[in-house]
Tab-separated table of C-alpha atoms in Angstrom:
chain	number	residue	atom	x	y	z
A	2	UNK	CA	-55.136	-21.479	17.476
A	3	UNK	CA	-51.472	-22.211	16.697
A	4	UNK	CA	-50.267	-24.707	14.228
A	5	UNK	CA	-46.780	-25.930	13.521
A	6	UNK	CA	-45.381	-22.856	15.688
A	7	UNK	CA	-43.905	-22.885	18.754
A	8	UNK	CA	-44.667	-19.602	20.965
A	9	UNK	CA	-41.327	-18.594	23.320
A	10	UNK	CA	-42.036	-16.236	25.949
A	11	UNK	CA	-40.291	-12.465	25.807
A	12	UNK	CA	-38.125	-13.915	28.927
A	13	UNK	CA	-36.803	-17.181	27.157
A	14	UNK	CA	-36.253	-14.698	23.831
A	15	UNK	CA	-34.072	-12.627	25.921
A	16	UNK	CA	-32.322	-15.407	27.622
A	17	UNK	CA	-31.870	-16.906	24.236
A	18	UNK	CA	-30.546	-13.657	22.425
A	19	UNK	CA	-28.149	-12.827	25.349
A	20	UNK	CA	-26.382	-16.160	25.036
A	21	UNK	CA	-25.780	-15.614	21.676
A	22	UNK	CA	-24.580	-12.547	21.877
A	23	UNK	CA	-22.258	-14.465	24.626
A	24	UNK	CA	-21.214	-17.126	22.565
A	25	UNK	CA	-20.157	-14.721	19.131
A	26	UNK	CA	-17.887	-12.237	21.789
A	27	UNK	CA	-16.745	-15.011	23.384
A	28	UNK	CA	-15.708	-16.386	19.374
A	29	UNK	CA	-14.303	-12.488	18.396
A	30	UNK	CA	-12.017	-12.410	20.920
A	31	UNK	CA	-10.506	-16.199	20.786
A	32	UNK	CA	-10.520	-15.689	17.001
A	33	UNK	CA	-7.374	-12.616	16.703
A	34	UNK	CA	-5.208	-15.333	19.259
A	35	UNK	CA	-5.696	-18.316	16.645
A	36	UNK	CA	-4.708	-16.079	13.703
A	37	UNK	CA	-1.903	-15.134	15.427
A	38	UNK	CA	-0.883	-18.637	16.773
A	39	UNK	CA	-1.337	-19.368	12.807
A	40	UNK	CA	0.860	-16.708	11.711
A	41	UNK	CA	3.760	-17.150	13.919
A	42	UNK	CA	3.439	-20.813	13.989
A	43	UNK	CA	6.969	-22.311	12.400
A	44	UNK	CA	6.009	-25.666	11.358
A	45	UNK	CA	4.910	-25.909	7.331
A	46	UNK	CA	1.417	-25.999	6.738
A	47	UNK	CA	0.204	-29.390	5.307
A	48	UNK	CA	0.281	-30.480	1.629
A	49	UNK	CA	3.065	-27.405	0.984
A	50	UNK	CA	5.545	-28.301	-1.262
A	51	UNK	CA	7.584	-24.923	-1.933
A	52	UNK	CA	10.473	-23.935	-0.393
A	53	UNK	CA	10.420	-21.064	2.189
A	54	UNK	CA	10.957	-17.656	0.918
A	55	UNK	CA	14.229	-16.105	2.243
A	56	UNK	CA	13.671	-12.301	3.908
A	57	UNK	CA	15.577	-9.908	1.540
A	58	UNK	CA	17.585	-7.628	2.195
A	59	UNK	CA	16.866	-3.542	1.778
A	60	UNK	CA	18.602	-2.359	-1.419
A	61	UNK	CA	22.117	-0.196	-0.828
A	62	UNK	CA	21.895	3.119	-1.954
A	63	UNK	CA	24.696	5.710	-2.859
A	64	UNK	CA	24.498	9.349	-3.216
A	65	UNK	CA	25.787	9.832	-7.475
A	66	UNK	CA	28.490	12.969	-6.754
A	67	UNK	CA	30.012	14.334	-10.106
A	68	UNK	CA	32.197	16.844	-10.324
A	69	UNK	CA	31.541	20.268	-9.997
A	70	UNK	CA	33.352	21.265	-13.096
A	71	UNK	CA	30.909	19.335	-14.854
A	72	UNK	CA	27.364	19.676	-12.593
A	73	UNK	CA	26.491	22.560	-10.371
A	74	UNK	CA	26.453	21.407	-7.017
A	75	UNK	CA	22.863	20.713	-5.730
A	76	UNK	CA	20.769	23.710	-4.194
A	77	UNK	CA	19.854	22.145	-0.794
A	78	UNK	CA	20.174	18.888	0.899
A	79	UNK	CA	19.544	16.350	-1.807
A	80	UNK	CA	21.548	14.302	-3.992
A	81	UNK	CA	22.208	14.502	-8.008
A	82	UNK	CA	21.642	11.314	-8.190
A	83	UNK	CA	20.927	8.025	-6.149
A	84	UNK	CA	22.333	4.639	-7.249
A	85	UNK	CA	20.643	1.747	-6.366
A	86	UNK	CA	22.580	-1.738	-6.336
A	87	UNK	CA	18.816	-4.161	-7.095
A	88	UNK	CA	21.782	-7.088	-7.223
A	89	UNK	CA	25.381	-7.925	-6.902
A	90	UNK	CA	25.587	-6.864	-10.811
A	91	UNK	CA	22.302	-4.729	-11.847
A	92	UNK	CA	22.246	-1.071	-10.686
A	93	UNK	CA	19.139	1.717	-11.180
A	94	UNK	CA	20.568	5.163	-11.353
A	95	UNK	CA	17.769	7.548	-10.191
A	96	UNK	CA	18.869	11.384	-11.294
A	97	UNK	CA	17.219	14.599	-9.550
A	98	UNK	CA	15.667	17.018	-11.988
A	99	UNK	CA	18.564	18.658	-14.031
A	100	UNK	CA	18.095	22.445	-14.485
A	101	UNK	CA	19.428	24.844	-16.782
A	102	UNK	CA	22.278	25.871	-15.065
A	103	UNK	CA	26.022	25.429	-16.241
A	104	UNK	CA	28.903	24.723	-13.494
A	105	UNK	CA	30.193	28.391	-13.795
A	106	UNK	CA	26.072	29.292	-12.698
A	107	UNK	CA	25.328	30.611	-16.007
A	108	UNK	CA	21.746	30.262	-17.382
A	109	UNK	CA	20.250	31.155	-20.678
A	110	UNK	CA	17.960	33.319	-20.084
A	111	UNK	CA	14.892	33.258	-22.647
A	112	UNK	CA	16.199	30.639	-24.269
A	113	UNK	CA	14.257	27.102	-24.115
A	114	UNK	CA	16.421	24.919	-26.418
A	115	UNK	CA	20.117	26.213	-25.038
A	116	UNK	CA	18.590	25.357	-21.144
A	117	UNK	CA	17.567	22.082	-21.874
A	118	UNK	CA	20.773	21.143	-23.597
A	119	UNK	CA	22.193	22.133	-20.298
A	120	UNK	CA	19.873	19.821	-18.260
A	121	UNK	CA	20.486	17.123	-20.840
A	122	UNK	CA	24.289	17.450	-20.506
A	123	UNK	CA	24.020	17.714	-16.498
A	124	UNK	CA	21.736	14.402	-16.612
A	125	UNK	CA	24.557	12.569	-19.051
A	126	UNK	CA	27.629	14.128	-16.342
A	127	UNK	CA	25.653	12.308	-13.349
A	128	UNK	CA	25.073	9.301	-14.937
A	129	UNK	CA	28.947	9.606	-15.709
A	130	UNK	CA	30.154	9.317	-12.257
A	131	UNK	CA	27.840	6.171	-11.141
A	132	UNK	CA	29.681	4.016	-8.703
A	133	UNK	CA	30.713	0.670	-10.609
A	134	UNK	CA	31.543	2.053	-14.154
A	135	UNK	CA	30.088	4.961	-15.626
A	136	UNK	CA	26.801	4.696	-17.385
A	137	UNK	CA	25.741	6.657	-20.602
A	138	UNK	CA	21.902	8.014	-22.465
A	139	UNK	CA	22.189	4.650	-23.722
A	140	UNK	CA	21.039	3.121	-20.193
A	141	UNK	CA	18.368	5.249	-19.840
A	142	UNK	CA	15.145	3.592	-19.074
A	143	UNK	CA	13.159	6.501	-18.258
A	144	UNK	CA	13.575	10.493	-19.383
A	145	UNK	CA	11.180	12.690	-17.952
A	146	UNK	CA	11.041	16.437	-19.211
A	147	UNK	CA	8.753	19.809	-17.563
A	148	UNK	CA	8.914	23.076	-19.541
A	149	UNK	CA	6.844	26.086	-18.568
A	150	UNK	CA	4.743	26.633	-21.642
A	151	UNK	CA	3.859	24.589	-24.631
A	152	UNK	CA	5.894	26.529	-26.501
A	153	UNK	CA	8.769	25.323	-25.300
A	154	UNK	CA	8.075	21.894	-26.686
A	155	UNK	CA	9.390	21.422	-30.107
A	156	UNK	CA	12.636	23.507	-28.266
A	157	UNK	CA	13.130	20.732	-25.583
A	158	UNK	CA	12.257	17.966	-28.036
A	159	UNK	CA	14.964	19.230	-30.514
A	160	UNK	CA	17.355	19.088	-28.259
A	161	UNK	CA	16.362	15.649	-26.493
A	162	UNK	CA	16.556	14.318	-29.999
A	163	UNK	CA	20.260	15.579	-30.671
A	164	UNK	CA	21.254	14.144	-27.245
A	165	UNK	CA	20.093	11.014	-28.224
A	166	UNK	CA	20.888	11.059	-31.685
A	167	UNK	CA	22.923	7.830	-32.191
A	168	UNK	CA	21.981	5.746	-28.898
A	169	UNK	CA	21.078	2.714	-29.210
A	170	UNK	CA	18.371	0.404	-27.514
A	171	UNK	CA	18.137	-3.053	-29.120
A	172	UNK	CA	14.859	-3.575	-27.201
A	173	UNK	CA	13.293	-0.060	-28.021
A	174	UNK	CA	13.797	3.780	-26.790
A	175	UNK	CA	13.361	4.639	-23.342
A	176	UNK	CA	10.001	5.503	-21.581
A	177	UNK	CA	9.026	9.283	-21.589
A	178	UNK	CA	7.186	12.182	-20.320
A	179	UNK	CA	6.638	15.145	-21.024
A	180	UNK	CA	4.683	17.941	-18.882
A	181	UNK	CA	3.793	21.595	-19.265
A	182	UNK	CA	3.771	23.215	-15.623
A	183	UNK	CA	3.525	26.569	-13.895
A	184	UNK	CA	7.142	27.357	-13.199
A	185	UNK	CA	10.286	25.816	-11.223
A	186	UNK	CA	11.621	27.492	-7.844
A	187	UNK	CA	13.440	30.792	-9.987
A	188	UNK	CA	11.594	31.980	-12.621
A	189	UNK	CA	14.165	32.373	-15.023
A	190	UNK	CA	14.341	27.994	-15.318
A	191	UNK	CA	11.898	26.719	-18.449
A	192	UNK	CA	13.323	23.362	-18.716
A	193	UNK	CA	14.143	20.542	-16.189
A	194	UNK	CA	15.138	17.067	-16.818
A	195	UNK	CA	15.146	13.727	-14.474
A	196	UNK	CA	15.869	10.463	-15.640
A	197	UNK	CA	15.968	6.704	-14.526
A	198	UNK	CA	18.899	4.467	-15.965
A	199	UNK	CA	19.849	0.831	-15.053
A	200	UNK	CA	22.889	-0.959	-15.799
């Protein structure tokens, strides 16, 4: 005896499952079309009171060329720096990593401190010859620093700190890292510097 059940038969089961399974493809494939005639429809959804949002336009960006009496020109196909105009008046100056190398392609050798107050001068020279009036260290907004053993750090930092020595930031000193890694493409480099400025 069977009470407050209802027995189906396997055949109306099967009928019953294989219009569902009907009905929820038949839903999958109309739903993708509705999203889509959501997405591209152009009339403003009800009860929307903002303004639409104008597309924006890709940010310009200029190769940073200085001199080569003051900056080495770069090894292979990149740029010393890359200026980036965010507005019609606000700039971000992106500078490649700075090696130890002077213009005349001297390097010296064994000697931490002296190389990274060459990359610290080539990072000041690019940030010279930005397109719209020069920039200085005081528009730095990041400074990032790799040496090729930890004891190179108080060496790099000594001569970061004399770089900087006298900059001001009214709103406090410039982000920073600082990394110990394995080496740089010649193994005679123990110090490169890339930096970030904005204007």
């Amino acid at each position: 005896k069977i009470s407050g059940r209802r027995e189906t038969s396997p055949q109306h089961t099967t009928q019953r499952d294989t219009m569902t399974l009907s009905i929820l493809r038949g839903s999958a494939q109309r739903l993708p079309r509705v999203l889509w005639r959501r997405r591209i429809s152009t009339s403003p959804p009800h009860n929307n009171h903002h303004p639409p949002i104008a597309p924006l336009s890709p940010p310009v960006a200029e190769a940073v060329v200085p001199s080569p009496v003051d900056v080495m020109p770069p090894f292979a196909r990149y740029s010393h720096g890359s200026q980036v105009s965010l507005t019609p008046t606000t700039r971000l100056v992106l500078v490649s990593g700075q090696l130890g190398i002077s213009p005349d392609g001297s390097i010296p050798l064994d000697d931490a401190e002296a190389q990274a107050d060459v990359c610290l001068r080539n990072v000041r020279a690019v940030l010279a010859a930005t397109h719209g009036g020069a920039m200085g260290m005081g528009h730095l907004v990041r400074l990032n620093a790799y040496v090729t053993d930890r004891a190179h750090l108080p060496a790099y930092m000594r001569a970061r700190d004399r770089m900087l020595e006298g900059e001001e930031w009214p709103h406090g000193p410039p982000a920073s890292t600082l990394m110990v890694v394995s080496g740089f493409a010649r193994p005679e480099f123990l110090v490169e510097v890339e930096a970030v400025a904005a204007a």
